[in-house]
Backbone as JSON Lines, residues from 0, in Angstrom:
{"i":0,"aa":"M","n":[56.33,35.33,-11.88],"ca":[55.24,34.57,-11.17],"c":[54.7,33.63,-12.04]}
{"i":1,"aa":"P","n":[54.65,32.19,-11.53],"ca":[54.17,31.34,-12.46],"c":[52.62,31.37,-12.46]}
{"i":2,"aa":"F","n":[51.84,30.88,-13.34],"ca":[50.56,30.9,-13.74],"c":[49.87,29.83,-12.64]}
{"i":3,"aa":"R","n":[50.61,28.61,-12.78],"ca":[50.05,27.55,-11.91],"c":[50.99,27.45,-10.63]}
{"i":4,"aa":"S","n":[50.69,27.14,-9.59],"ca":[51.31,26.78,-8.52],"c":[51.7,25.42,-8.66]}
{"i":5,"aa":"S","n":[52.98,25.17,-7.77],"ca":[53.58,23.86,-7.81],"c":[52.88,22.99,-7.13]}
{"i":6,"aa":"P","n":[52.99,21.62,-7.34],"ca":[52.19,20.75,-6.74],"c":[52.3,20.53,-5.23]}
{"i":7,"aa":"L","n":[53.4,21.04,-4.67],"ca":[53.75,21.14,-3.18],"c":[52.83,22.23,-2.66]}
{"i":8,"aa":"S","n":[52.73,23.38,-3.04],"ca":[51.81,24.46,-2.56],"c":[50.64,24.35,-2.57]}
{"i":9,"aa":"S","n":[49.99,23.54,-3.49],"ca":[48.62,23.24,-3.86],"c":[48.29,22.14,-2.64]}
{"i":10,"aa":"A","n":[48.95,21.26,-2.37],"ca":[48.74,20.41,-1.25],"c":[48.52,20.77,-0.07]}
{"i":11,"aa":"A","n":[49.61,21.94,0.33],"ca":[49.43,22.42,1.48],"c":[48.26,23.26,1.57]}
{"i":12,"aa":"A","n":[48.03,24.09,0.55],"ca":[46.55,24.92,0.52],"c":[45.43,24.14,0.84]}
{"i":13,"aa":"A","n":[45.44,22.86,0.36],"ca":[44.32,22.02,0.32],"c":[44.18,21.3,1.83]}
{"i":14,"aa":"K","n":[45.26,21.27,2.53],"ca":[45.07,20.86,3.95],"c":[44.64,21.95,4.83]}
{"i":15,"aa":"K","n":[44.74,23.24,4.52],"ca":[44.48,24.75,5.18],"c":[43.09,24.76,4.93]}
{"i":16,"aa":"G","n":[42.46,24.06,3.86],"ca":[41.06,24.59,3.19],"c":[39.97,24.1,4.45]}
{"i":17,"aa":"R","n":[38.76,24.41,3.99],"ca":[37.58,24.2,5.0],"c":[37.34,22.62,4.97]}
{"i":18,"aa":"T","n":[36.72,22.3,6.11],"ca":[36.6,20.65,6.06],"c":[35.26,20.69,5.55]}
{"i":19,"aa":"P","n":[34.9,19.43,4.7],"ca":[33.53,19.21,4.09],"c":[32.74,19.09,5.35]}
{"i":20,"aa":"P","n":[31.46,19.44,4.95],"ca":[30.23,19.12,5.71],"c":[29.94,17.53,6.17]}
{"i":21,"aa":"P","n":[29.35,17.37,7.29],"ca":[29.29,16.02,7.76],"c":[28.3,15.23,6.69]}
{"i":22,"aa":"E","n":[28.43,14.05,6.6],"ca":[27.38,13.27,5.66],"c":[26.14,13.14,6.52]}
{"i":23,"aa":"E","n":[26.07,12.98,7.66],"ca":[24.98,12.75,8.57],"c":[24.7,13.78,9.62]}
{"i":24,"aa":"T","n":[23.6,14.32,9.63],"ca":[23.29,15.51,10.61],"c":[22.72,14.79,11.88]}
{"i":25,"aa":"Y","n":[22.24,13.74,11.76],"ca":[21.38,13.03,12.98],"c":[20.04,13.76,13.29]}
{"i":26,"aa":"Q","n":[19.64,14.5,12.4],"ca":[18.39,15.14,12.65],"c":[17.26,14.54,12.1]}
{"i":27,"aa":"E","n":[17.17,13.4,11.44],"ca":[15.98,12.73,10.65],"c":[15.19,12.17,11.64]}
{"i":28,"aa":"S","n":[15.39,11.72,12.76],"ca":[14.42,11.2,13.66],"c":[13.6,12.28,14.42]}
{"i":29,"aa":"Q","n":[14.35,13.32,14.72],"ca":[13.73,14.44,15.11],"c":[12.64,15.05,14.3]}
{"i":30,"aa":"Y","n":[13.0,15.06,12.98],"ca":[12.06,15.69,12.15],"c":[11.1,14.88,11.74]}
{"i":31,"aa":"L","n":[11.38,13.57,11.72],"ca":[10.07,12.52,11.54],"c":[9.2,12.62,12.69]}
{"i":32,"aa":"K","n":[9.71,12.76,13.87],"ca":[8.96,12.64,15.18],"c":[8.1,13.95,15.13]}
{"i":33,"aa":"Q","n":[8.66,15.11,14.73],"ca":[7.75,16.3,14.7],"c":[6.8,16.07,13.6]}
{"i":34,"aa":"L","n":[7.08,15.66,12.45],"ca":[5.93,15.51,11.38],"c":[4.84,14.6,11.95]}
{"i":35,"aa":"G","n":[5.13,13.49,12.8],"ca":[4.21,12.63,13.31],"c":[3.39,13.22,14.24]}
{"i":36,"aa":"E","n":[3.85,13.98,15.2],"ca":[3.22,14.63,16.39],"c":[2.3,15.41,15.89]}
{"i":37,"aa":"K","n":[2.51,16.11,15.0],"ca":[1.79,17.43,14.42],"c":[0.78,17.15,13.48]}
{"i":38,"aa":"Q","n":[0.85,15.59,12.82],"ca":[0.12,14.84,11.87],"c":[0.21,15.91,10.43]}
{"i":39,"aa":"K","n":[1.04,16.3,10.22],"ca":[1.42,17.15,9.1],"c":[1.23,16.18,7.66]}
{"i":40,"aa":"I","n":[0.36,16.92,6.91],"ca":[0.33,16.13,5.69],"c":[1.8,16.27,4.7]}
{"i":41,"aa":"V","n":[2.0,15.09,4.3],"ca":[3.31,15.07,3.55],"c":[3.15,14.62,2.1]}
{"i":42,"aa":"S","n":[4.01,14.79,1.27],"ca":[4.18,14.2,-0.09],"c":[5.63,13.37,0.02]}
{"i":43,"aa":"I","n":[5.62,12.08,-0.26],"ca":[6.79,11.34,-0.51],"c":[6.77,10.99,-1.81]}
{"i":44,"aa":"K","n":[8.0,11.27,-2.29],"ca":[8.13,10.87,-3.56],"c":[9.35,9.54,-3.62]}
{"i":45,"aa":"L","n":[8.67,8.42,-4.19],"ca":[9.53,7.38,-4.2],"c":[10.26,7.26,-5.4]}
{"i":46,"aa":"C","n":[11.45,6.28,-5.3],"ca":[12.63,6.03,-6.48],"c":[11.76,5.79,-7.77]}
{"i":47,"aa":"D","n":[10.6,5.24,-7.88],"ca":[10.06,5.06,-9.02],"c":[9.4,6.07,-9.6]}
{"i":48,"aa":"G","n":[9.29,7.32,-8.88],"ca":[8.55,8.29,-9.45],"c":[7.12,8.55,-8.87]}
{"i":49,"aa":"E","n":[6.55,7.59,-8.21],"ca":[5.24,7.79,-7.63],"c":[5.34,8.65,-6.48]}
{"i":50,"aa":"V","n":[4.44,9.46,-6.62],"ca":[4.05,10.35,-5.21],"c":[2.97,9.99,-4.24]}
{"i":51,"aa":"V","n":[2.99,9.7,-3.19],"ca":[1.98,9.4,-2.45],"c":[1.75,10.48,-1.19]}
{"i":52,"aa":"R","n":[0.53,10.68,-0.78],"ca":[0.4,11.67,0.38],"c":[-0.33,11.16,1.38]}
{"i":53,"aa":"G","n":[0.07,11.53,2.6],"ca":[-0.85,11.11,3.93],"c":[0.08,11.82,5.03]}
{"i":54,"aa":"W","n":[0.03,11.17,6.33],"ca":[0.75,11.61,7.55],"c":[1.56,10.64,8.06]}
{"i":55,"aa":"I","n":[2.76,11.0,8.57],"ca":[3.68,9.97,9.06],"c":[3.06,9.5,10.52]}
{"i":56,"aa":"E","n":[2.66,8.15,10.56],"ca":[2.17,7.91,11.85],"c":[3.14,7.03,12.87]}
{"i":57,"aa":"Y","n":[4.26,6.55,12.26],"ca":[5.23,5.5,12.76],"c":[6.29,5.62,11.77]}
{"i":58,"aa":"Y","n":[7.56,5.34,12.37],"ca":[8.77,5.42,11.61],"c":[9.68,4.69,12.51]}
{"i":59,"aa":"D","n":[10.82,3.92,11.95],"ca":[11.84,3.38,12.67],"c":[13.11,3.48,11.88]}
{"i":60,"aa":"K","n":[14.11,2.7,12.18],"ca":[15.34,2.86,11.44],"c":[15.29,2.53,10.1]}
{"i":61,"aa":"N","n":[14.29,1.87,9.58],"ca":[14.47,1.27,8.04],"c":[13.13,1.7,7.25]}
{"i":62,"aa":"M","n":[12.02,2.19,8.09],"ca":[10.84,2.22,7.36],"c":[10.04,3.46,7.89]}
{"i":63,"aa":"V","n":[8.93,4.06,7.07],"ca":[7.99,4.94,7.71],"c":[6.67,4.35,7.52]}
{"i":64,"aa":"R","n":[5.61,4.68,8.23],"ca":[4.32,4.09,8.03],"c":[3.49,5.54,7.72]}
{"i":65,"aa":"L","n":[2.92,5.5,6.34],"ca":[2.21,6.58,5.95],"c":[0.87,6.29,6.11]}
{"i":66,"aa":"T","n":[-0.09,6.86,6.81],"ca":[-1.44,6.81,7.12],"c":[-2.01,7.77,6.0]}
{"i":67,"aa":"R","n":[-3.03,7.17,5.28],"ca":[-3.82,7.99,4.3],"c":[-5.28,7.83,4.49]}
{"i":68,"aa":"E","n":[-5.99,8.82,4.18],"ca":[-7.54,8.99,4.23],"c":[-8.11,8.14,2.98]}
{"i":69,"aa":"G","n":[-8.86,7.57,2.99],"ca":[-9.8,6.95,1.95],"c":[-8.81,5.93,1.07]}
{"i":70,"aa":"A","n":[-7.56,5.63,1.76],"ca":[-6.59,4.68,0.9],"c":[-6.08,3.87,2.01]}
{"i":71,"aa":"P","n":[-5.39,2.66,1.52],"ca":[-4.73,1.91,2.55],"c":[-3.46,2.49,3.16]}
{"i":72,"aa":"N","n":[-3.23,2.33,4.3],"ca":[-1.89,2.57,4.8],"c":[-0.67,2.16,4.15]}
{"i":73,"aa":"L","n":[0.36,2.77,4.24],"ca":[1.44,2.05,3.43],"c":[2.76,2.07,4.6]}
{"i":74,"aa":"F","n":[3.58,0.99,4.42],"ca":[4.7,0.71,4.99],"c":[5.95,1.07,4.1]}
{"i":75,"aa":"I","n":[6.79,2.05,3.99],"ca":[7.53,2.46,2.9],"c":[9.08,2.3,3.68]}
{"i":76,"aa":"F","n":[9.77,1.56,2.7],"ca":[11.2,1.41,3.28],"c":[11.86,2.91,3.04]}
{"i":77,"aa":"K","n":[12.82,3.25,3.86],"ca":[13.39,4.78,3.48],"c":[14.41,4.53,2.41]}
{"i":78,"aa":"H","n":[14.95,3.35,2.09],"ca":[15.81,3.22,0.97],"c":[14.99,3.57,-0.41]}
{"i":79,"aa":"D","n":[13.69,3.41,-0.33],"ca":[12.88,3.57,-1.66],"c":[12.47,5.07,-1.71]}
{"i":80,"aa":"I","n":[12.69,6.07,-0.62],"ca":[12.14,7.19,-0.72],"c":[13.22,8.26,-1.26]}
{"i":81,"aa":"L","n":[12.86,9.17,-2.15],"ca":[13.88,10.14,-2.78],"c":[13.66,11.2,-1.88]}
{"i":82,"aa":"Y","n":[12.36,11.87,-1.52],"ca":[12.25,12.94,-0.67],"c":[10.99,12.96,0.12]}
{"i":83,"aa":"I","n":[10.8,13.65,1.17],"ca":[9.66,14.02,1.91],"c":[9.39,15.39,1.79]}
{"i":84,"aa":"A","n":[8.4,16.05,1.52],"ca":[7.92,17.15,1.36],"c":[6.48,17.46,2.34]}
{"i":85,"aa":"E","n":[6.61,18.7,3.02],"ca":[5.53,19.03,3.72],"c":[4.5,19.72,2.85]}
{"i":86,"aa":"E","n":[3.27,19.42,3.05],"ca":[2.16,19.87,2.15],"c":[1.58,21.13,2.69]}
{"i":87,"aa":"G","n":[1.79,21.42,4.15],"ca":[1.08,22.77,4.49],"c":[0.51,22.3,5.88]}
{"i":88,"aa":"Q","n":[-0.73,22.46,5.7],"ca":[-1.75,22.41,7.1],"c":[-1.66,20.84,7.62]}
{"i":89,"aa":"P","n":[-1.8,20.97,8.95],"ca":[-1.69,19.51,9.47],"c":[-3.28,18.9,9.36]}
{"i":90,"aa":"R","n":[-3.22,17.74,9.57],"ca":[-4.66,17.16,9.03],"c":[-5.41,17.36,10.18]}
{"i":91,"aa":"R","n":[-6.87,17.46,9.9],"ca":[-7.68,17.84,10.89],"c":[-8.54,16.52,11.33]}
{"i":92,"aa":"S","n":[-8.27,16.22,12.78],"ca":[-9.11,15.02,13.37],"c":[-10.53,15.04,13.17]}
{"i":93,"aa":"K","n":[-11.4,14.11,13.42],"ca":[-12.71,14.28,13.28],"c":[-13.32,14.97,14.45]}
{"i":94,"aa":"T","n":[-12.71,15.07,15.55],"ca":[-13.24,15.54,16.68],"c":[-13.03,17.38,16.61]}
{"i":95,"aa":"D","n":[-12.26,17.69,15.5],"ca":[-11.91,19.23,15.36],"c":[-13.19,19.7,14.85]}
{"i":96,"aa":"G","n":[-13.82,20.77,15.57],"ca":[-14.81,21.5,14.91],"c":[-14.61,22.38,13.47]}
{"i":97,"aa":"P","n":[-15.32,23.11,12.85],"ca":[-15.02,23.85,11.68],"c":[-14.12,25.01,12.04]}
{"i":98,"aa":"R","n":[-13.41,25.21,11.29],"ca":[-12.14,26.23,11.56],"c":[-12.5,27.35,10.57]}
{"i":99,"aa":"A","n":[-12.15,28.62,11.07],"ca":[-12.3,29.55,10.21],"c":[-10.79,29.94,9.71]}
{"i":100,"aa":"E","n":[-10.56,29.3,8.51],"ca":[-9.09,29.34,7.99],"c":[-9.27,30.38,6.83]}
{"i":101,"aa":"K","n":[-8.04,31.1,6.96],"ca":[-7.9,32.13,5.62],"c":[-7.3,31.13,4.48]}
{"i":102,"aa":"P","n":[-7.73,31.26,3.38],"ca":[-7.37,30.36,2.21],"c":[-5.84,30.67,2.11]}
{"i":103,"aa":"A","n":[-4.9,29.87,1.75],"ca":[-3.42,30.07,1.39],"c":[-3.21,31.04,0.24]}
{"i":104,"aa":"V","n":[-3.99,30.89,-0.82],"ca":[-4.2,31.86,-1.66],"c":[-5.41,32.38,-2.07]}
{"i":105,"aa":"E","n":[-5.55,33.8,-1.96],"ca":[-6.65,34.55,-2.3],"c":[-6.89,34.6,-3.65]}
{"i":106,"aa":"S","n":[-8.17,34.35,-4.02],"ca":[-8.74,34.41,-5.58],"c":[-8.99,35.81,-5.87]}
{"i":107,"aa":"F","n":[-8.61,36.15,-7.08],"ca":[-8.88,37.24,-7.57],"c":[-9.65,37.39,-8.78]}
{"i":108,"aa":"T","n":[-10.75,38.26,-8.86],"ca":[-11.59,38.28,-9.99],"c":[-11.77,39.66,-10.41]}
{"i":109,"aa":"P","n":[-11.1,39.78,-11.72],"ca":[-11.15,41.19,-12.32],"c":[-12.61,41.65,-12.56]}
{"i":110,"aa":"E","n":[-12.61,43.0,-12.13],"ca":[-13.89,43.82,-12.47],"c":[-14.32,43.8,-13.87]}
{"i":111,"aa":"E","n":[-15.57,43.51,-14.1],"ca":[-15.96,43.75,-15.68],"c":[-16.18,45.08,-15.94]}
{"i":112,"aa":"P","n":[-15.99,45.62,-16.99],"ca":[-16.29,46.98,-17.44],"c":[-17.7,47.37,-17.55]}
{"i":113,"aa":"S","n":[-18.03,48.34,-17.08],"ca":[-19.48,48.61,-16.98],"c":[-20.09,49.14,-18.28]}
{"i":114,"aa":"S","n":[-21.38,48.71,-18.48],"ca":[-22.01,48.5,-19.68],"c":[-22.76,49.85,-20.09]}
{"i":115,"aa":"D","n":[-22.57,50.89,-19.13],"ca":[-23.41,52.08,-19.29],"c":[-22.71,52.98,-20.4]}
{"i":116,"aa":"G","n":[-21.68,52.65,-20.79],"ca":[-20.94,53.59,-21.97],"c":[-19.84,54.54,-21.24]}
{"i":117,"aa":"D","n":[-19.67,54.64,-19.82],"ca":[-18.8,55.45,-19.21],"c":[-17.64,54.84,-19.21]}
{"i":118,"aa":"A","n":[-16.4,55.58,-19.74],"ca":[-15.09,55.38,-19.74],"c":[-14.32,56.12,-18.49]}
{"i":119,"aa":"S","n":[-14.47,55.29,-17.46],"ca":[-13.75,56.06,-16.2],"c":[-12.61,55.24,-15.84]}
């Protein structure tokens, strides 16, 4: 039994192998629409390493509009985006009342040892 297979048998095996995944899933528009409707805060990392935060208000085939509070809105070309990451909570509109939200990370404060000399 040879250690390596013959070139003919490896070519036949490659044809029977799995098909590669598609390069495009066509889910980008649906995802951007969902982010815009929910006004989810996102971080967009640009090709030059800069990270900008805001919510996607508008998008089309070539660009997205990132709306930010306290900073100018940005029109960003998609070819300049490395990735878009969701930050977590959706943006609160000015008409929303105060919410009783549980913090994402609960803080922990260790108890200090008692000063009365008990070792318990």
